[in-house]
PDB file of C-alpha atoms in Angstrom:
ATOM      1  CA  UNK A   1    -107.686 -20.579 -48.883  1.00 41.00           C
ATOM      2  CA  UNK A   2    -106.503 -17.337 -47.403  1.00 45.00           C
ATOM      3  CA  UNK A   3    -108.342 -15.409 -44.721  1.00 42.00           C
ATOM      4  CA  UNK A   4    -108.564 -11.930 -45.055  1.00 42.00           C
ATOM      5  CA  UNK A   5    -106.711 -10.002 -42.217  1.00 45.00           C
ATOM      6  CA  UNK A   6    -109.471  -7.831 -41.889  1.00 45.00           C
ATOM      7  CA  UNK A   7    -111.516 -10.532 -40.772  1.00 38.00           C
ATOM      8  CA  UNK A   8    -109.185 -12.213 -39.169  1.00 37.00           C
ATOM      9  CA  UNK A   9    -108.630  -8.899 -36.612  1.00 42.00           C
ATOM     10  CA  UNK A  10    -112.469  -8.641 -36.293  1.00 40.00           C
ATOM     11  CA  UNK A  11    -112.648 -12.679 -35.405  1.00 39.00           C
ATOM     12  CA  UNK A  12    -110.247 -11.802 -33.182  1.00 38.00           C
ATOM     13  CA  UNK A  13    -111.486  -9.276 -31.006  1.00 41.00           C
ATOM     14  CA  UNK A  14    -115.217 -11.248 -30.880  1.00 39.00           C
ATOM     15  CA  UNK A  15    -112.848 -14.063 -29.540  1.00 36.00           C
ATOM     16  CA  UNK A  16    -111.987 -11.533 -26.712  1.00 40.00           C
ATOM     17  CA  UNK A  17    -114.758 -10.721 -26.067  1.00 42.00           C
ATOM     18  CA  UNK A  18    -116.137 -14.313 -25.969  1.00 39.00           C
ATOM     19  CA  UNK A  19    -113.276 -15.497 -23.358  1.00 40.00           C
ATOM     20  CA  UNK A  20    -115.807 -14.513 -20.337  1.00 46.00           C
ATOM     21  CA  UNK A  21    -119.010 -14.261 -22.056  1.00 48.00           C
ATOM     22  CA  UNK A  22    -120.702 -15.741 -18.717  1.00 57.00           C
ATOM     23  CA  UNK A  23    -119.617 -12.848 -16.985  1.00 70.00           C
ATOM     24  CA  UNK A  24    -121.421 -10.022 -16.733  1.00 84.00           C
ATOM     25  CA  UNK A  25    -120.125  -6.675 -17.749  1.00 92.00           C
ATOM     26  CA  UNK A  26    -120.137  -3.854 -14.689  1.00 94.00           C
ATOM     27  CA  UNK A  27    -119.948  -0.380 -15.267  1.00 95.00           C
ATOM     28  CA  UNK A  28    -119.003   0.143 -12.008  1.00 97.00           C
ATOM     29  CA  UNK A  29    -116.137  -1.428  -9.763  1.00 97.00           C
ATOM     30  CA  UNK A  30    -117.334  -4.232  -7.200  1.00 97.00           C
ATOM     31  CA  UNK A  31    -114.905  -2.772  -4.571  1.00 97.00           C
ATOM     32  CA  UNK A  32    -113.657   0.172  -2.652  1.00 97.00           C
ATOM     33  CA  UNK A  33    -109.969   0.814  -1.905  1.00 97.00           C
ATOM     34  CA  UNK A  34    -110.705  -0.585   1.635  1.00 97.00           C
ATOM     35  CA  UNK A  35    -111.410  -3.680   0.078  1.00 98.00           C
ATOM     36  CA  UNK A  36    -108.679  -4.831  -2.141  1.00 98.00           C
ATOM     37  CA  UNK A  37    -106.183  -7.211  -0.904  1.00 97.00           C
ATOM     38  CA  UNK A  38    -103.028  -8.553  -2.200  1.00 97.00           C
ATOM     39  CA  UNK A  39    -102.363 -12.263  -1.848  1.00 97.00           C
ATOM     40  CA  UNK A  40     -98.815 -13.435  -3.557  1.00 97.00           C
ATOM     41  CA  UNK A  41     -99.818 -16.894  -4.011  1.00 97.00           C
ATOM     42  CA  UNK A  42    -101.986 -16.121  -7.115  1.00 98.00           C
ATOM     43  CA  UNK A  43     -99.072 -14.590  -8.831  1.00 97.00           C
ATOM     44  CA  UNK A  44     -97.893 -17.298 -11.519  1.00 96.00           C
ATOM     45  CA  UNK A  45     -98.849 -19.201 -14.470  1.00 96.00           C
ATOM     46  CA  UNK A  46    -102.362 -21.163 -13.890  1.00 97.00           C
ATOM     47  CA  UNK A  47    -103.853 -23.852 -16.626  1.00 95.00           C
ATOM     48  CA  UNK A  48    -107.667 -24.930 -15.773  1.00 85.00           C
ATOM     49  CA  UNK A  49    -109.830 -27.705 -17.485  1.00 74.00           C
ATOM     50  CA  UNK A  50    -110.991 -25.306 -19.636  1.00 71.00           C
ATOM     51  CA  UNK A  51    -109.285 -23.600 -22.523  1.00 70.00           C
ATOM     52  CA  UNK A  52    -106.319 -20.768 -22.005  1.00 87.00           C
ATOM     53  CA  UNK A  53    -103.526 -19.721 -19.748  1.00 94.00           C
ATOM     54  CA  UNK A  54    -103.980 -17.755 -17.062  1.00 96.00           C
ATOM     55  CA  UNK A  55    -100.986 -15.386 -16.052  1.00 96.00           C
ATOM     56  CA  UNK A  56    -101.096 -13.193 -12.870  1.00 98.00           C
ATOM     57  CA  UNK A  57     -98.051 -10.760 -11.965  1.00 97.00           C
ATOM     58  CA  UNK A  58     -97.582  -8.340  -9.314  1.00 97.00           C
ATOM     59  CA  UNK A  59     -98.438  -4.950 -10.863  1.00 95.00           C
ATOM     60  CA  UNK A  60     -98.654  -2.222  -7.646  1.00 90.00           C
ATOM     61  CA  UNK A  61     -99.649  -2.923  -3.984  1.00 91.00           C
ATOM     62  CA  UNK A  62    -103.253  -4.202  -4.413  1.00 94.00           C
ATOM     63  CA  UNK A  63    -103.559  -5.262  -8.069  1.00 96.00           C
ATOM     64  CA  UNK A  64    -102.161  -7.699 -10.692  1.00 98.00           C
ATOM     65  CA  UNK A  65    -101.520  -7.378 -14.229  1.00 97.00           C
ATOM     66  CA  UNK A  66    -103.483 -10.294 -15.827  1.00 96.00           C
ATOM     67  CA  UNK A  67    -102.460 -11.962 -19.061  1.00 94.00           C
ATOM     68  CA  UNK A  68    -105.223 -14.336 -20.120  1.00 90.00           C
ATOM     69  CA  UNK A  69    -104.091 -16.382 -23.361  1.00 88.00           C
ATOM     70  CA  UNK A  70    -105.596 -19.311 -25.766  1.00 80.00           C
ATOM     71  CA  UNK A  71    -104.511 -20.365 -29.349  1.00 78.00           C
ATOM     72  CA  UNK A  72    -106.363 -18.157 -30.718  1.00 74.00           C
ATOM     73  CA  UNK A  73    -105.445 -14.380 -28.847  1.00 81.00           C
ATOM     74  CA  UNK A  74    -104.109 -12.739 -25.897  1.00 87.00           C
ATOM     75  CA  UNK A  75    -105.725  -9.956 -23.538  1.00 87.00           C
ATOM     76  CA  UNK A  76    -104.506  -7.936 -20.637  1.00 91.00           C
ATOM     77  CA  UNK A  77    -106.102  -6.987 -17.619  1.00 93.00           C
ATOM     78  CA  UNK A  78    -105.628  -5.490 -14.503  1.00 96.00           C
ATOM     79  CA  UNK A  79    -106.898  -7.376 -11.987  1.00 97.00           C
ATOM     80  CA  UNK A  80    -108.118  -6.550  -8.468  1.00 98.00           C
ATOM     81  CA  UNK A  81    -108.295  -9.346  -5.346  1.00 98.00           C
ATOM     82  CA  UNK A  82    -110.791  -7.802  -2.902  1.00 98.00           C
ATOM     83  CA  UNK A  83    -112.209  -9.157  -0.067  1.00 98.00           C
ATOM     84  CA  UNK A  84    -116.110  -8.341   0.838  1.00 98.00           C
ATOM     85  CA  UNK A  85    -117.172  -9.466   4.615  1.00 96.00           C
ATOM     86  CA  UNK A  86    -114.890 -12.316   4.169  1.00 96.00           C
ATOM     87  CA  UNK A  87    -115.835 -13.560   0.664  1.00 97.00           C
ATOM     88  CA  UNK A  88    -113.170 -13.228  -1.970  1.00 98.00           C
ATOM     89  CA  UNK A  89    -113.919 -11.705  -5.722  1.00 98.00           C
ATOM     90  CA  UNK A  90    -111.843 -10.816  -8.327  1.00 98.00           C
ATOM     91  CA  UNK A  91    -112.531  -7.706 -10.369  1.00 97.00           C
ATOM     92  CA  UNK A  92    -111.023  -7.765 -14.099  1.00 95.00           C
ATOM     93  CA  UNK A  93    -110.623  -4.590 -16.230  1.00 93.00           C
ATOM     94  CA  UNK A  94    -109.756  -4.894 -19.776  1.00 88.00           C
ATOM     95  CA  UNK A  95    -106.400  -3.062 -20.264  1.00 85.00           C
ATOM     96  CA  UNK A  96    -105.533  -4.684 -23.918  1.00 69.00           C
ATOM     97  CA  UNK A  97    -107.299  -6.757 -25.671  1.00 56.00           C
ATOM     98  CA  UNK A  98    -107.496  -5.764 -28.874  1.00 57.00           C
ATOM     99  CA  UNK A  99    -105.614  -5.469 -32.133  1.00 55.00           C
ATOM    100  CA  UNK A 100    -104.021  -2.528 -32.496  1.00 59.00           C
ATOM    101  CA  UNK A 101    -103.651  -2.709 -36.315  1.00 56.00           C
ATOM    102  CA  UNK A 102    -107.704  -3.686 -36.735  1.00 58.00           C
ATOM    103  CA  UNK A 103    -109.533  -0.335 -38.248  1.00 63.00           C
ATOM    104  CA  UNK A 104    -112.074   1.060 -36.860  1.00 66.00           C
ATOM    105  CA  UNK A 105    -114.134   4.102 -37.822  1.00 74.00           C
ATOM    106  CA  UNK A 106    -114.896   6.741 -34.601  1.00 71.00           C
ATOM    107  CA  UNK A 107    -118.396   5.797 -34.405  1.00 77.00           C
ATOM    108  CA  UNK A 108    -117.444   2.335 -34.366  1.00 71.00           C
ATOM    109  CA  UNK A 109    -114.851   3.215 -31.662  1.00 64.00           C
ATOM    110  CA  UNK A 110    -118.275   5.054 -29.367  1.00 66.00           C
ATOM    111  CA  UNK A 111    -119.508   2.006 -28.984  1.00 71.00           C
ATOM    112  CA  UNK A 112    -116.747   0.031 -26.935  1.00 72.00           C
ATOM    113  CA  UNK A 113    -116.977   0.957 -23.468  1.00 77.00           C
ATOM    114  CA  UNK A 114    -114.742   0.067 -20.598  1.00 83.00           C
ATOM    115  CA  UNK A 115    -116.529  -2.359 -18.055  1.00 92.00           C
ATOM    116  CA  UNK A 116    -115.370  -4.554 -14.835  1.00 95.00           C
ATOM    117  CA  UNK A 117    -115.896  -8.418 -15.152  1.00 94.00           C
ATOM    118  CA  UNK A 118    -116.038 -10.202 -11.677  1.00 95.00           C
ATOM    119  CA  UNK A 119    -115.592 -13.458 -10.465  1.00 96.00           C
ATOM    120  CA  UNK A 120    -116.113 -15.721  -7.075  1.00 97.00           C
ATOM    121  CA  UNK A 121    -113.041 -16.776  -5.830  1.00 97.00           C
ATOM    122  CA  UNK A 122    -113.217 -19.674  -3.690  1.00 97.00           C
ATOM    123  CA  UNK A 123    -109.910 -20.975  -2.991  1.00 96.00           C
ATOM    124  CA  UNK A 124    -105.875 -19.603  -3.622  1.00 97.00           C
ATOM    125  CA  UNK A 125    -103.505 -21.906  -3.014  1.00 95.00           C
ATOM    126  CA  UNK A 126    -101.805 -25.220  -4.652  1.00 93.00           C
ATOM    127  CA  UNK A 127    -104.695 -24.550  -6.994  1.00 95.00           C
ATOM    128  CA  UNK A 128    -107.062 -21.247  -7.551  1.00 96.00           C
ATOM    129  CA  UNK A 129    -111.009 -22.189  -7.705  1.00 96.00           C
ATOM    130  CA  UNK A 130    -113.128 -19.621  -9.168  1.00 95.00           C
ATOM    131  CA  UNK A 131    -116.946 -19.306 -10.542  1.00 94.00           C
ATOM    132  CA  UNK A 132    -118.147 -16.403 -13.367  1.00 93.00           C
ATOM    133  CA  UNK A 133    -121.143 -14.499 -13.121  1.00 94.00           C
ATOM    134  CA  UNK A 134    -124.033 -17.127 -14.776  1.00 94.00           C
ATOM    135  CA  UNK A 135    -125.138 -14.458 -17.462  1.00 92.00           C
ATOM    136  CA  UNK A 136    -128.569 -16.140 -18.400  1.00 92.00           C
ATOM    137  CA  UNK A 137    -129.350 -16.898 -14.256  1.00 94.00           C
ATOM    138  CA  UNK A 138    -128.765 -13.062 -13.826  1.00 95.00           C
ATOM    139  CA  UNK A 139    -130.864 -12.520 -17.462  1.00 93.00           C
ATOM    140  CA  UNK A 140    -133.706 -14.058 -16.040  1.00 94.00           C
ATOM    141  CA  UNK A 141    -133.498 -12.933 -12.513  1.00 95.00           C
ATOM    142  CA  UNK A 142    -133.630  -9.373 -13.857  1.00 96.00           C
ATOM    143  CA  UNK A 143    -136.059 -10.087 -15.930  1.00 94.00           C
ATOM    144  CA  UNK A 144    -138.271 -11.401 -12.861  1.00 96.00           C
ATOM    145  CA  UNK A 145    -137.239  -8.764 -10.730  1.00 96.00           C
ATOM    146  CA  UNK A 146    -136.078  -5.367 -12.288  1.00 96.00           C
ATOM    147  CA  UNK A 147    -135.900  -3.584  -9.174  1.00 96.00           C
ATOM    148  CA  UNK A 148    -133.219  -5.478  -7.999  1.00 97.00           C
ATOM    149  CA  UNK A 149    -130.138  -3.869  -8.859  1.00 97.00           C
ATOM    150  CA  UNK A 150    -129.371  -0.859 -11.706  1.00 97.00           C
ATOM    151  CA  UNK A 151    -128.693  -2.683 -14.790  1.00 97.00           C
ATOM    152  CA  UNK A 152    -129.475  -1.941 -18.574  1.00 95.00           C
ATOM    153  CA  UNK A 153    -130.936  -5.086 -20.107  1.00 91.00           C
ATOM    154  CA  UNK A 154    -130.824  -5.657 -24.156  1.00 84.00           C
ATOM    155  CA  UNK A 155    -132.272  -9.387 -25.825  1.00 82.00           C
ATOM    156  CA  UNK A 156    -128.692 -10.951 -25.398  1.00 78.00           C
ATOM    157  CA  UNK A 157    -126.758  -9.263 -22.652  1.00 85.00           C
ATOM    158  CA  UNK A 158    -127.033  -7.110 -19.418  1.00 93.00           C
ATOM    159  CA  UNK A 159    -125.004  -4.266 -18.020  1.00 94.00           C
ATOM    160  CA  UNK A 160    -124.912  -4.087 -14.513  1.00 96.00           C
ATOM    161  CA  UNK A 161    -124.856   0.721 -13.719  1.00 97.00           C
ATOM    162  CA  UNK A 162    -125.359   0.059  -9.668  1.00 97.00           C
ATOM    163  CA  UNK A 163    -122.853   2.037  -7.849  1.00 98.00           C
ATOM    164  CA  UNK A 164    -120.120  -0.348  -6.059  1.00 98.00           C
ATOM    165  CA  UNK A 165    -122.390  -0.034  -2.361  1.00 98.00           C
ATOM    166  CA  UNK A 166    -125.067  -1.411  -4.111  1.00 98.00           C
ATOM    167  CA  UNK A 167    -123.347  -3.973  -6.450  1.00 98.00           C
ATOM    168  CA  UNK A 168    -121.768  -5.575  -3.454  1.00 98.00           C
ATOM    169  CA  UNK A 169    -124.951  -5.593  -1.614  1.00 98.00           C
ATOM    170  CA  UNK A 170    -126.645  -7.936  -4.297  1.00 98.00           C
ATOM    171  CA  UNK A 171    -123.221 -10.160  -5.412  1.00 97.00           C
ATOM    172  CA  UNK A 172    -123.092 -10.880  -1.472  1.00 97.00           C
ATOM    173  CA  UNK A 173    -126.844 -11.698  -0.951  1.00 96.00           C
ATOM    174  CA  UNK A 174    -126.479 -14.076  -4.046  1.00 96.00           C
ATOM    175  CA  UNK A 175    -122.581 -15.396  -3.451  1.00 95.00           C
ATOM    176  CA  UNK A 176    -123.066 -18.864  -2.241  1.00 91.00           C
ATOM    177  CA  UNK A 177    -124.815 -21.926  -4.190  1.00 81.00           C
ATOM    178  CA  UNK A 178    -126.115 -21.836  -7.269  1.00 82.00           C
ATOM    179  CA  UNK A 179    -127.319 -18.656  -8.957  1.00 92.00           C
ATOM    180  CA  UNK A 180    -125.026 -15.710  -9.746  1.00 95.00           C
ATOM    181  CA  UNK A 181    -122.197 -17.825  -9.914  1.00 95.00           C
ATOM    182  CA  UNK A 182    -122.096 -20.660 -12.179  1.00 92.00           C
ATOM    183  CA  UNK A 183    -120.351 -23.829 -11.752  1.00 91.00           C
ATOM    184  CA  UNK A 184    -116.670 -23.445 -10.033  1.00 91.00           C
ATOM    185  CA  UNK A 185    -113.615 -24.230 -12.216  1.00 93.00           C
ATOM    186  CA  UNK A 186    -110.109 -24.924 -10.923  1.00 94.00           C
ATOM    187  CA  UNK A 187    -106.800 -23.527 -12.521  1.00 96.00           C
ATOM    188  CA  UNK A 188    -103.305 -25.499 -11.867  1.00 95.00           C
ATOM    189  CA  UNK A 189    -100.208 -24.188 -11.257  1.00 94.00           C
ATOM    190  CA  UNK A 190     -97.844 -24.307 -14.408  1.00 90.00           C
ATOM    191  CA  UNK A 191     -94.398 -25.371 -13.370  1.00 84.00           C
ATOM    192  CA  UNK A 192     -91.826 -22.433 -14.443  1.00 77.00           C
ATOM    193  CA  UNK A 193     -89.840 -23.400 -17.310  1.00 73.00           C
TER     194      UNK A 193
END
């Protein structure tokens, strides 16, 4: 049985969006120019317990071109180290992810929005230890507390709209232990071929 390309290209682009369905979208930037950092050890080819390939290369001063890949579809990102009173985060923008041959109508095309994804980094090195935003801890916290930060809530999914003072404010206050980060997972260097 044949798949139909159409779906296929639609499939694939729900897979993209999938890869980091625990994080949670930000329509703002978690840093400021004063806090990015550049730290050459992350640059290379990383493989974690979980599924896909995680490629990082040098891509300007303060930022890295990310190439996250599974058997199933590529995306590109530019990604931003940044250091926040001496917790590092990494902010991810989607640069390419999509299929450039999938058709889309210009009302379809007003609902994709560009967002930041962030993530806890706890350790670069031999190894890179990171932790995603735990969508359904932040769902409910929200939920609990709606004056805690800007955000636009729907049934399934949150958007974070504070402005970056304000995001950091509330991703530092609820960095450490469980909570807004889920469980950590560790990536390992793949050897060069």
């Amino acid at each position: 049985m044949r798949m139909n390309p159409r779906f296929y290209k639609i499939g694939l682009v729900a897979l993209i969006i999938s890869i980091f369905v625990g994080c949670v979208p930000s329509w703002n930037p978690l840093f400021t120019d004063k806090d990015l950092i550049f730290d050459p050890k992350l640059i290379g080819t990383w493989k974690g317990d979980r599924e896909g390939v995680w490629k990082f290369e040098k891509d300007g001063d303060k930022h890295y071109k990310l190439s996250y890949s599974d058997e199933q579809g590529k995306a590109t990102f530019i990604a931003f180290l940044l250091k926040i009173e001496g917790r590092q985060f990494l902010n991810l923008f989607l640069e390419d992810g999509y299929d450039k041959d999938l058709q889309m109508n210009g009302l379809a095309w007003l609902t994709l929005v560009p967002v930041h994804l962030f993530l806890r980094v706890d350790e670069i090195g031999t190894s890179v230890k990171m932790a995603m935003v735990d969508s359904r801890w932040l769902h409910r916290y929200l939920k609990e507390n709606p004056r805690a930060i800007a955000h636009l809530s729907h049934p399934n999914r949150d958007l974070l709209t504070a402005e970056t003072k304000e995001l950091q404010e509330f991703v530092l206050k609820h960095a450490e232990g469980k909570g807004l980060f889920g469980d950590s997972f560790i990536l390992e260097r793949k050897p060069p071929k």
